[in-house]
Short mmCIF file of C-alpha atoms in Angstrom, two decimals:
data_model
loop_
_atom_site.label_atom_id
_atom_site.label_comp_id
_atom_site.label_asym_id
_atom_site.label_seq_id
_atom_site.Cartn_x
_atom_site.Cartn_y
_atom_site.Cartn_z
CA MET A 30 0.00 0.00 0.00
CA THR A 31 2.71 2.45 -0.97
CA GLN A 32 2.05 6.09 -1.59
CA GLN A 33 5.54 7.29 -2.33
CA GLY A 34 5.15 7.10 -6.09
CA VAL A 35 1.88 9.00 -5.99
CA ARG A 36 2.14 12.78 -5.84
CA TRP A 37 -0.91 14.89 -5.15
CA THR A 38 -1.40 18.27 -6.75
CA ALA A 39 -1.35 21.52 -4.79
CA ASP A 40 -5.10 21.93 -5.39
CA GLN A 41 -5.78 18.50 -3.91
CA VAL A 42 -3.74 19.38 -0.83
CA LEU A 43 -5.41 22.76 -0.36
CA ALA A 44 -8.84 21.15 -0.71
CA LEU A 45 -8.16 19.59 2.72
CA ALA A 46 -7.90 23.01 4.40
CA PRO A 47 -10.64 23.56 7.01
CA ASP A 48 -11.07 27.22 6.02
CA ALA A 49 -9.71 29.99 3.80
CA ALA A 50 -7.36 31.30 6.49
CA SER A 51 -5.70 27.89 6.86
CA ARG A 52 -5.42 27.59 3.08
CA LYS A 53 -3.61 30.93 2.88
CA ALA A 54 -1.32 30.24 5.83
CA GLY A 55 -0.53 26.72 4.63
CA SER A 56 0.40 28.00 1.17
CA LYS A 57 3.09 30.22 2.74
CA LEU A 58 4.65 27.16 4.41
CA GLY A 59 4.77 25.09 1.22
CA ALA A 60 8.39 26.03 0.48
CA ALA A 61 11.59 24.54 1.87
CA GLY A 62 12.57 27.64 3.89
CA PRO A 63 10.88 26.96 7.24
CA TRP A 64 11.39 23.17 7.11
CA SER A 65 14.19 20.95 8.37
CA GLU A 66 14.64 17.17 8.64
CA ALA A 67 11.72 16.65 6.25
CA GLY A 68 11.34 13.11 5.02
CA SER A 69 8.93 10.46 3.85
CA SER A 70 8.55 6.70 3.81
CA ASP A 71 7.43 4.14 1.28
CA GLU A 72 4.55 3.27 3.65
CA GLY A 73 2.97 6.67 3.03
CA THR A 74 4.03 8.97 5.86
CA VAL A 75 5.60 12.42 5.67
CA TRP A 76 7.29 14.29 8.52
CA GLY A 77 9.27 17.43 9.16
CA LEU A 78 10.24 20.17 11.63
CA CYS A 79 8.75 23.61 10.93
CA LYS A 80 10.25 26.78 12.38
CA GLY A 81 7.58 28.85 14.08
CA SER A 82 7.18 31.52 16.74
CA ARG A 83 8.47 29.29 19.54
CA SER A 84 12.05 28.36 20.30
CA LYS A 85 11.51 24.73 19.33
CA PRO A 86 10.31 23.87 15.82
CA TYR A 87 6.92 22.23 15.46
CA GLN A 88 6.96 18.48 14.88
CA THR A 89 4.58 17.71 12.03
CA ILE A 90 3.58 14.28 10.70
CA VAL A 91 1.02 13.25 8.07
CA ASP A 92 -0.10 9.69 7.40
CA ILE A 93 -1.11 9.71 3.74
CA ALA A 94 -1.60 5.95 3.56
CA ASP A 95 -4.71 5.95 5.74
CA ALA A 96 -7.43 4.69 3.39
CA SER A 97 -10.09 6.91 4.99
CA GLY A 98 -8.06 10.04 4.29
CA PRO A 99 -4.86 11.56 5.63
CA ALA A 100 -4.28 11.75 9.39
CA TYR A 101 -2.28 14.53 11.05
CA LYS A 102 -0.17 15.15 14.13
CA CYS A 103 1.49 18.48 14.95
CA SER A 104 2.95 19.89 18.17
CA CYS A 105 1.52 23.35 17.42
CA PRO A 106 -1.40 24.60 19.58
CA SER A 107 -3.85 24.89 16.67
CA ARG A 108 -7.15 23.03 16.98
CA LYS A 109 -7.69 22.94 13.24
CA PHE A 110 -7.27 19.70 11.29
CA PRO A 111 -5.20 19.87 9.26
CA CYS A 112 -3.28 22.81 10.71
CA LYS A 113 -1.28 25.17 8.50
CA HIS A 114 1.94 23.24 9.21
CA ALA A 115 0.42 19.93 7.99
CA LEU A 116 -0.85 21.69 4.85
CA GLY A 117 2.57 23.26 4.26
CA LEU A 118 4.31 19.91 4.67
CA LEU A 119 1.95 18.26 2.19
CA LEU A 120 2.48 21.09 -0.29
CA LEU A 121 6.23 20.64 0.07
CA TRP A 122 5.84 16.89 -0.51
CA ALA A 123 3.53 17.46 -3.49
CA GLY A 124 6.17 19.67 -5.14
CA GLY A 125 8.54 16.83 -5.96
CA GLU A 126 10.74 14.12 -4.50
CA GLY A 127 13.78 16.33 -3.96
CA ALA A 128 12.18 18.50 -1.27
CA VAL A 129 11.05 15.55 0.87
CA PRO A 130 13.48 12.66 0.40
CA THR A 131 12.74 9.06 1.34
CA GLY A 132 14.29 7.97 4.61
CA GLU A 133 13.83 6.48 8.05
CA ALA A 134 11.44 8.28 10.37
CA PRO A 135 12.95 9.96 13.45
CA GLU A 136 11.93 8.58 16.84
CA TRP A 137 9.26 11.22 17.54
CA ALA A 138 7.55 10.46 14.22
CA GLY A 139 8.12 6.71 14.37
CA GLN A 140 6.33 6.37 17.70
CA TRP A 141 3.20 8.07 16.40
CA ILE A 142 3.25 6.06 13.17
CA ALA A 143 3.70 2.77 15.04
CA GLY A 144 0.85 3.66 17.39
CA ARG A 145 -1.49 4.36 14.48
CA ARG A 146 -0.61 1.11 12.75
CA LYS A 147 -1.21 -0.85 15.97
CA ARG A 148 -4.59 0.77 16.64
CA ALA A 149 -5.67 0.13 13.05
CA GLU A 150 -4.78 -3.57 13.38
CA GLU A 151 -6.62 -3.83 16.70
CA LYS A 152 -9.71 -2.17 15.24
CA LYS A 153 -9.67 -4.47 12.24
CA ALA A 154 -9.32 -7.50 14.51
CA GLY A 155 -12.18 -6.25 16.69
CA ASP A 156 -14.42 -5.66 13.69
CA SER A 157 -13.76 -9.14 12.33
CA SER A 158 -14.43 -10.84 15.67
CA GLY A 159 -18.12 -10.02 15.42
CA SER A 160 -18.57 -9.88 19.21
CA PRO A 161 -21.89 -8.21 20.05
CA SER A 162 -22.01 -5.08 22.18
CA VAL A 163 -23.28 -5.47 25.73
CA SER A 164 -25.69 -2.59 25.17
CA ALA A 165 -27.14 -4.09 21.98
CA ASP A 166 -30.16 -5.58 23.77
CA PRO A 167 -32.95 -5.61 21.16
CA GLU A 168 -35.71 -5.17 23.76
CA ILE A 169 -34.03 -2.12 25.31
CA ALA A 170 -33.47 -0.66 21.84
CA ARG A 171 -37.14 -1.27 20.92
CA ARG A 172 -38.47 0.49 24.03
CA ARG A 173 -36.09 3.41 23.51
CA ALA A 174 -37.25 3.77 19.89
CA GLU A 175 -40.91 3.69 20.97
CA ARG A 176 -40.38 6.43 23.56
CA ARG A 177 -38.63 8.62 21.03
CA ALA A 178 -41.37 8.03 18.44
CA GLU A 179 -43.97 9.16 21.01
CA ARG A 180 -42.03 12.38 21.64
CA VAL A 181 -41.64 13.05 17.91
CA THR A 182 -45.38 12.48 17.40
CA ALA A 183 -46.20 14.99 20.15
CA GLY A 184 -43.83 17.49 18.53
CA ALA A 185 -45.35 16.97 15.08
CA VAL A 186 -48.88 17.52 16.45
CA GLU A 187 -47.77 20.73 18.16
CA LEU A 188 -46.06 21.93 14.99
CA GLU A 189 -49.20 21.30 12.95
CA GLN A 190 -51.17 23.47 15.37
CA ARG A 191 -48.63 26.28 15.12
CA LEU A 192 -48.73 26.19 11.33
CA THR A 193 -52.54 26.30 11.47
CA ASP A 194 -52.39 29.35 13.78
CA LEU A 195 -49.94 31.06 11.42
CA LEU A 196 -52.12 30.58 8.36
CA ARG A 197 -55.28 31.55 10.24
CA GLY A 198 -53.65 34.80 11.41
CA GLY A 199 -52.17 35.58 7.99
CA LEU A 200 -48.58 35.42 6.75
CA ALA A 201 -48.06 39.10 7.54
CA SER A 202 -48.03 38.17 11.23
CA ALA A 203 -44.85 36.16 10.63
CA GLU A 204 -42.98 39.35 9.76
CA GLN A 205 -44.31 41.18 12.81
CA SER A 206 -43.56 38.43 15.35
CA GLY A 207 -39.85 38.30 14.51
CA TYR A 208 -37.44 35.37 14.65
CA GLY A 209 -37.91 34.67 18.37
CA LEU A 210 -41.19 32.81 17.80
CA TRP A 211 -39.54 30.49 15.27
CA GLU A 212 -36.56 29.83 17.53
CA GLU A 213 -38.90 28.96 20.38
CA THR A 214 -40.78 26.58 18.08
CA ALA A 215 -37.50 25.02 16.94
CA ALA A 216 -36.50 24.52 20.58
CA ARG A 217 -39.75 22.66 21.16
CA MET A 218 -38.91 20.36 18.24
CA VAL A 219 -35.47 19.72 19.76
CA ASP A 220 -37.19 18.77 23.02
CA ALA A 221 -39.30 16.36 20.98
CA GLN A 222 -36.06 14.84 19.57
CA ALA A 223 -37.06 15.82 16.03
CA GLN A 224 -33.90 17.58 14.88
CA GLY A 225 -35.01 17.52 11.25
CA LEU A 226 -38.18 19.44 12.07
CA ALA A 227 -36.19 21.90 14.20
CA SER A 228 -33.79 22.63 11.33
CA ARG A 229 -36.64 23.25 8.88
CA VAL A 230 -38.40 25.54 11.36
CA ARG A 231 -35.24 27.64 11.71
CA GLU A 232 -34.96 27.87 7.92
CA LEU A 233 -38.61 28.85 7.70
CA GLY A 234 -38.12 31.56 10.32
CA ALA A 235 -35.39 33.16 8.20
CA VAL A 236 -37.71 33.68 5.20
CA PRO A 237 -39.84 36.72 6.30
CA SER A 238 -38.53 40.12 5.15
CA THR A 239 -35.99 38.57 2.75
CA GLY A 240 -37.03 40.62 -0.25
CA PRO A 241 -39.83 40.65 -2.82
CA GLY A 242 -41.93 37.50 -2.88
CA TRP A 243 -41.08 36.32 0.63
CA PRO A 244 -44.73 35.44 1.47
CA VAL A 245 -44.80 33.00 -1.46
CA ARG A 246 -41.54 31.41 -0.33
CA LEU A 247 -42.81 31.20 3.23
CA LEU A 248 -46.01 29.51 2.10
CA GLU A 249 -44.01 26.98 0.08
CA GLU A 250 -41.83 26.15 3.09
CA CYS A 251 -44.88 25.89 5.34
CA ALA A 252 -46.43 23.44 2.87
CA LEU A 253 -43.30 21.26 2.84
CA LEU A 254 -43.11 21.33 6.64
CA HIS A 255 -46.80 20.39 6.85
CA LEU A 256 -46.23 17.56 4.39
CA LEU A 257 -43.35 16.23 6.51
CA GLY A 258 -45.38 16.38 9.70
CA GLN A 259 -48.30 14.61 8.06
CA GLY A 260 -45.92 12.03 6.60
CA TRP A 261 -44.73 11.19 10.11
CA LEU A 262 -48.21 11.06 11.61
CA ARG A 263 -49.35 8.72 8.80
CA ARG A 264 -46.11 6.82 8.32
CA GLU A 265 -47.79 3.42 8.76
CA ARG A 266 -49.73 4.03 5.52
CA LEU A 267 -46.66 4.92 3.46
CA PRO A 268 -44.58 2.55 1.32
CA ASP A 269 -41.56 1.30 3.26
CA ALA A 270 -39.03 3.31 1.23
CA LEU A 271 -40.96 6.58 1.57
CA ALA A 272 -41.52 5.95 5.29
CA ALA A 273 -37.76 5.53 5.69
CA THR A 274 -37.25 8.86 3.89
CA VAL A 275 -39.71 10.56 6.28
CA ARG A 276 -37.87 9.13 9.30
CA SER A 277 -34.58 10.40 7.89
CA ARG A 278 -36.01 13.88 7.22
CA ILE A 279 -37.50 14.01 10.72
CA GLY A 280 -34.03 13.36 12.12
CA LEU A 281 -34.28 9.80 13.40
CA PRO A 282 -31.01 7.88 13.23
CA GLY A 283 -30.73 5.06 10.75
CA SER A 284 -28.11 2.49 9.88
CA ALA A 285 -26.53 1.68 6.55
CA ASP A 286 -28.12 -1.70 5.89
CA GLY A 287 -27.69 -1.91 2.12
CA PRO A 288 -25.45 -4.59 0.61
CA PRO A 289 -21.79 -3.50 0.32
CA VAL A 290 -20.86 -2.21 -3.13
CA ARG A 291 -17.19 -2.39 -4.04
CA ASP A 292 -16.01 0.07 -6.64
CA ARG A 293 -13.31 2.53 -7.62
CA TRP A 294 -14.77 5.69 -6.08
CA LEU A 295 -13.74 9.04 -7.54
CA VAL A 296 -13.87 11.89 -5.00
CA LEU A 297 -16.05 14.40 -6.84
CA ALA A 298 -16.35 17.16 -4.23
CA GLN A 299 -15.91 17.93 -0.55
CA TYR A 300 -17.28 20.91 1.35
CA ASP A 301 -18.37 21.88 4.87
CA THR A 302 -21.43 23.65 6.22
CA ALA A 303 -21.46 24.82 9.83
CA ASP A 304 -23.74 26.27 12.47
CA THR A 305 -23.18 26.98 16.15
CA ARG A 306 -23.66 23.31 17.04
CA LEU A 307 -22.16 21.20 14.29
CA THR A 308 -19.92 21.15 11.24
CA THR A 309 -21.19 18.85 8.49
CA ARG A 310 -18.84 17.66 5.76
CA ARG A 311 -20.34 16.41 2.50
CA ILE A 312 -18.20 14.21 0.26
CA TRP A 313 -19.58 13.18 -3.13
CA LEU A 314 -18.23 9.98 -4.70
CA TYR A 315 -18.67 8.53 -8.18
CA GLY A 316 -18.34 4.79 -8.81
CA ALA A 317 -16.44 4.11 -12.02
CA ASP A 318 -17.91 0.62 -12.43
CA SER A 319 -21.39 1.09 -10.95
CA ASP A 320 -21.95 4.56 -12.50
CA ARG A 321 -23.44 5.67 -9.17
CA THR A 322 -23.04 8.96 -7.34
CA VAL A 323 -23.23 8.63 -3.55
CA LEU A 324 -22.81 10.88 -0.52
CA LEU A 325 -20.65 10.48 2.57
CA LEU A 326 -21.50 12.61 5.61
CA SER A 327 -19.04 13.34 8.42
CA TYR A 328 -19.55 15.54 11.46
CA GLY A 329 -17.46 17.66 13.80
CA ALA A 330 -18.79 19.18 17.03
CA ALA A 331 -17.98 22.49 18.72
CA GLY A 332 -16.28 24.08 15.76
CA ARG A 333 -13.92 21.17 15.07
CA ALA A 334 -13.50 19.94 11.53
CA PRO A 335 -14.80 16.43 10.76
CA GLU A 336 -12.12 13.76 10.70
CA LEU A 337 -12.92 12.20 7.32
CA ALA A 338 -11.16 14.05 4.50
CA LEU A 339 -10.78 12.85 0.90
CA PRO A 340 -9.02 15.15 -1.59
CA VAL A 341 -10.97 15.97 -4.74
CA GLY A 342 -9.73 14.24 -7.88
CA LEU A 343 -8.38 11.14 -6.13
CA SER A 344 -10.01 7.73 -6.18
CA LEU A 345 -10.12 4.93 -3.65
CA GLU A 346 -11.10 1.31 -3.98
CA ALA A 347 -13.60 0.65 -1.23
CA GLU A 348 -16.98 -0.74 -0.24
CA VAL A 349 -19.96 1.47 0.63
CA SER A 350 -23.36 0.55 2.06
CA ALA A 351 -26.52 2.57 1.42
CA TYR A 352 -28.82 4.07 4.04
CA PRO A 353 -32.55 3.28 3.72
CA GLY A 354 -35.01 5.64 2.06
CA ALA A 355 -36.54 6.31 -1.33
CA GLY A 356 -34.08 8.15 -3.54
CA GLN A 357 -31.54 8.54 -0.73
CA LEU A 358 -27.92 8.74 -1.85
CA ARG A 359 -26.20 8.64 1.53
CA VAL A 360 -23.83 5.74 2.17
CA ALA A 361 -21.45 4.59 4.87
CA LEU A 362 -17.82 3.96 4.00
CA GLY A 363 -16.87 0.36 4.64
CA GLU A 364 -13.67 -1.57 4.02
CA GLN A 365 -11.04 0.29 2.01
CA PHE A 366 -8.63 -1.74 -0.04
CA ALA A 367 -6.16 0.99 -1.00
CA PRO A 368 -5.46 4.60 -0.01
CA PRO A 369 -6.72 7.46 -2.21
CA ALA A 370 -4.62 7.91 -5.36
CA PRO A 371 -4.72 10.06 -8.53
CA THR A 372 -6.93 8.76 -11.32
CA ALA A 373 -8.04 9.53 -14.86
CA ILE A 374 -11.66 8.62 -14.03
CA ARG A 375 -14.30 11.20 -14.87
CA PRO A 376 -18.04 11.00 -14.22
CA ARG A 377 -20.41 10.55 -17.14
CA GLY A 378 -22.04 13.86 -18.15
CA MET A 379 -25.49 14.98 -19.29
CA THR A 380 -27.19 18.03 -20.76
CA THR A 381 -28.76 20.82 -18.71
CA SER A 382 -32.24 19.66 -19.79
CA GLN A 383 -31.52 16.15 -18.57
CA ALA A 384 -30.24 17.54 -15.27
CA ALA A 385 -33.45 19.50 -14.66
CA ALA A 386 -35.51 16.43 -15.51
CA ARG A 387 -33.46 14.31 -13.08
CA TYR A 388 -34.25 16.71 -10.24
CA GLY A 389 -37.94 16.58 -11.12
CA ASP A 390 -37.90 12.78 -11.11
CA ALA A 391 -36.12 12.70 -7.75
CA LEU A 392 -38.81 14.86 -6.12
CA ARG A 393 -41.29 12.02 -6.57
CA ASP A 394 -39.30 9.90 -4.13
CA ASP A 395 -38.30 12.73 -1.78
CA PRO A 396 -40.47 15.90 -1.93
CA TRP A 397 -38.13 17.67 0.55
CA LEU A 398 -35.06 17.24 -1.65
CA GLU A 399 -33.15 20.50 -2.14
CA SER A 400 -30.97 19.29 -5.00
CA VAL A 401 -29.51 16.27 -6.78
CA PRO A 402 -25.90 15.62 -7.83
CA VAL A 403 -25.36 15.83 -11.57
CA THR A 404 -22.45 16.19 -13.98
CA LEU A 405 -23.01 18.55 -16.89
CA ASP A 406 -21.10 17.79 -20.09
CA ARG A 407 -19.92 20.48 -22.52
CA VAL A 408 -21.29 23.58 -20.80
CA VAL A 409 -19.94 27.13 -20.92
CA PRO A 410 -20.23 29.62 -18.02
CA THR A 411 -22.01 32.63 -19.50
CA PRO A 412 -23.13 35.99 -18.03
CA ASP A 413 -26.89 36.42 -17.86
CA GLY A 414 -27.60 40.03 -16.96
CA ASP A 415 -26.55 40.42 -13.35
CA SER A 416 -26.31 36.66 -12.96
CA TRP A 417 -24.51 33.67 -14.51
CA GLN A 418 -25.63 30.48 -16.15
CA LEU A 419 -24.16 27.29 -17.57
CA ALA A 420 -25.16 27.10 -21.22
CA ASP A 421 -25.10 23.92 -23.28
CA ALA A 422 -22.53 24.11 -26.05
CA ASP A 423 -24.63 21.87 -28.32
CA GLU A 424 -28.24 22.91 -27.68
CA ASP A 425 -30.27 26.00 -26.81
CA ALA A 426 -30.63 25.39 -23.06
CA ALA A 427 -28.99 26.56 -19.85
CA LEU A 428 -29.14 26.29 -16.07
CA PRO A 429 -28.87 29.41 -13.87
CA LEU A 430 -26.35 29.39 -11.05
CA THR A 431 -27.67 29.59 -7.51
CA PRO A 432 -27.24 32.87 -5.60
CA ALA A 433 -24.68 31.19 -3.34
CA ALA A 434 -22.60 30.01 -6.31
CA ARG A 435 -22.52 33.49 -7.85
CA SER A 436 -20.89 34.92 -4.71
CA ARG A 437 -18.11 32.33 -4.39
CA PRO A 438 -14.54 32.61 -5.72
CA GLY A 439 -15.08 29.24 -7.39
CA LEU A 440 -17.14 30.95 -10.10
CA TRP A 441 -14.08 32.81 -11.35
CA ARG A 442 -11.98 29.65 -11.24
CA LEU A 443 -14.63 28.02 -13.42
CA VAL A 444 -14.66 30.95 -15.85
CA ALA A 445 -10.85 30.88 -16.04
CA LEU A 446 -10.79 27.12 -16.61
CA SER A 447 -13.34 27.43 -19.41
CA GLY A 448 -11.95 30.48 -21.17
CA GLY A 449 -15.09 30.40 -23.30
CA ALA A 450 -14.67 26.71 -24.21
CA PRO A 451 -16.92 23.86 -23.04
CA VAL A 452 -16.06 22.16 -19.74
CA ARG A 453 -17.47 19.29 -17.72
CA VAL A 454 -18.89 20.40 -14.36
CA PHE A 455 -20.09 18.40 -11.37
CA GLY A 456 -22.45 20.07 -8.92
CA GLU A 457 -25.85 20.14 -7.27
CA CYS A 458 -28.99 20.93 -9.30
CA GLY A 459 -32.10 22.09 -7.45
CA HIS A 460 -35.02 24.50 -7.40
CA GLN A 461 -32.71 27.53 -6.98
CA GLY A 462 -30.44 26.56 -9.87
CA PHE A 463 -27.07 24.84 -10.18
CA THR A 464 -24.15 25.02 -7.74
CA PRO A 465 -20.86 24.01 -9.44
CA LEU A 466 -18.46 22.09 -7.19
CA THR A 467 -15.79 20.60 -9.48
CA ALA A 468 -14.81 21.05 -13.13
CA TRP A 469 -12.62 19.41 -15.77
CA PRO A 470 -11.35 20.84 -19.06
CA GLU A 471 -12.64 19.19 -22.21
CA GLY A 472 -9.28 17.63 -23.04
CA PRO A 473 -6.78 15.99 -20.68
CA GLY A 474 -6.50 17.75 -17.35
CA GLU A 475 -6.99 17.41 -13.62
CA ALA A 476 -10.09 18.21 -11.61
CA THR A 477 -10.43 21.78 -10.32
CA ALA A 478 -12.27 22.15 -7.01
CA LEU A 479 -14.70 25.10 -7.03
CA CYS A 480 -15.90 25.00 -3.41
#
């Protein structure tokens, strides 16, 4: 499982940065100047000493051979993963073999590497033993699930009443009452252990006074929230797959019980969304053999970045198992047979018309779906008044970019990559438009991350 012959690109390294500040600081440390005793091993580890503000240099180690993504260790006080020193070391390593020669790891690095290898072997042995957990009593689990379902039902009934009161009083009252009423309602849904309902209530509370047409948008969101509440209250009458989707949207935990699918998975995109409670990392994968696009979710609490990180443009041979639910794309990452490595794999593309139709089809299985992953083939980023769109190079059709996409630096990277020529673009297509996440030039070339 050697990594030494595989060099990542600078873009793939920087895609691991937890934020823009880390990306900028790490780029400054990607030269040989601040580094000493840098080295690497054939097993896929890189180490080095980085001169910083303290008297002693920071000891930095990266395990690139970890199949679930690189792991990091640095003696600096930063709580970010990876820190700027780990990013700088990887950039130095990505620049060529001369800057980070192959050698034997020093004692401080060797101890950490040996500890990681030992824990990985112990975990693998534990997983293969199949010993059941003491707490996995099915009767206890059943009673716990019943109690939670009762609380969710009480919350859904209360939410229905609040929506009825809102519509009876008129939507104008939503603007006058302010956000406090919505936050209080969301808190009630949290008490009912319905995190999905709480999240949608907070989103609904942010709609009033957001510009022309906000009452229409508020009514649409109220309708979707009502539909979700009614779906829960009548879940016994739903088809199994749709009932599983409702449980997932409500916020009930589920397990990946689909059969394992082994494939060569291309990392299409990775990006984080955060609130005051949680950081959610979304990683889109494309199976070269199965022609499937699936989603990995990873979480980090209290402002910490999620542990799972897979650089865009690499591929890994691994098994994934699907979560239940109609039209659900989420999977759990199972056994990995090799670490991520560069690849020439590209996802199969479609036209903008086909992408819009795919989103419409997906709404039949999941009416609360914000967007679907699609890859557009031969599109050109084109100005459209004050906005932008992706226009088909071969037919008279286009998809508008979402407001969020128009405000990101990735738009200008996409425009520069295209230069007026067609490109292939992976992203998310939904009711607000298309959000580009990764692009490839029409000829040979590496993936460019846009998020």
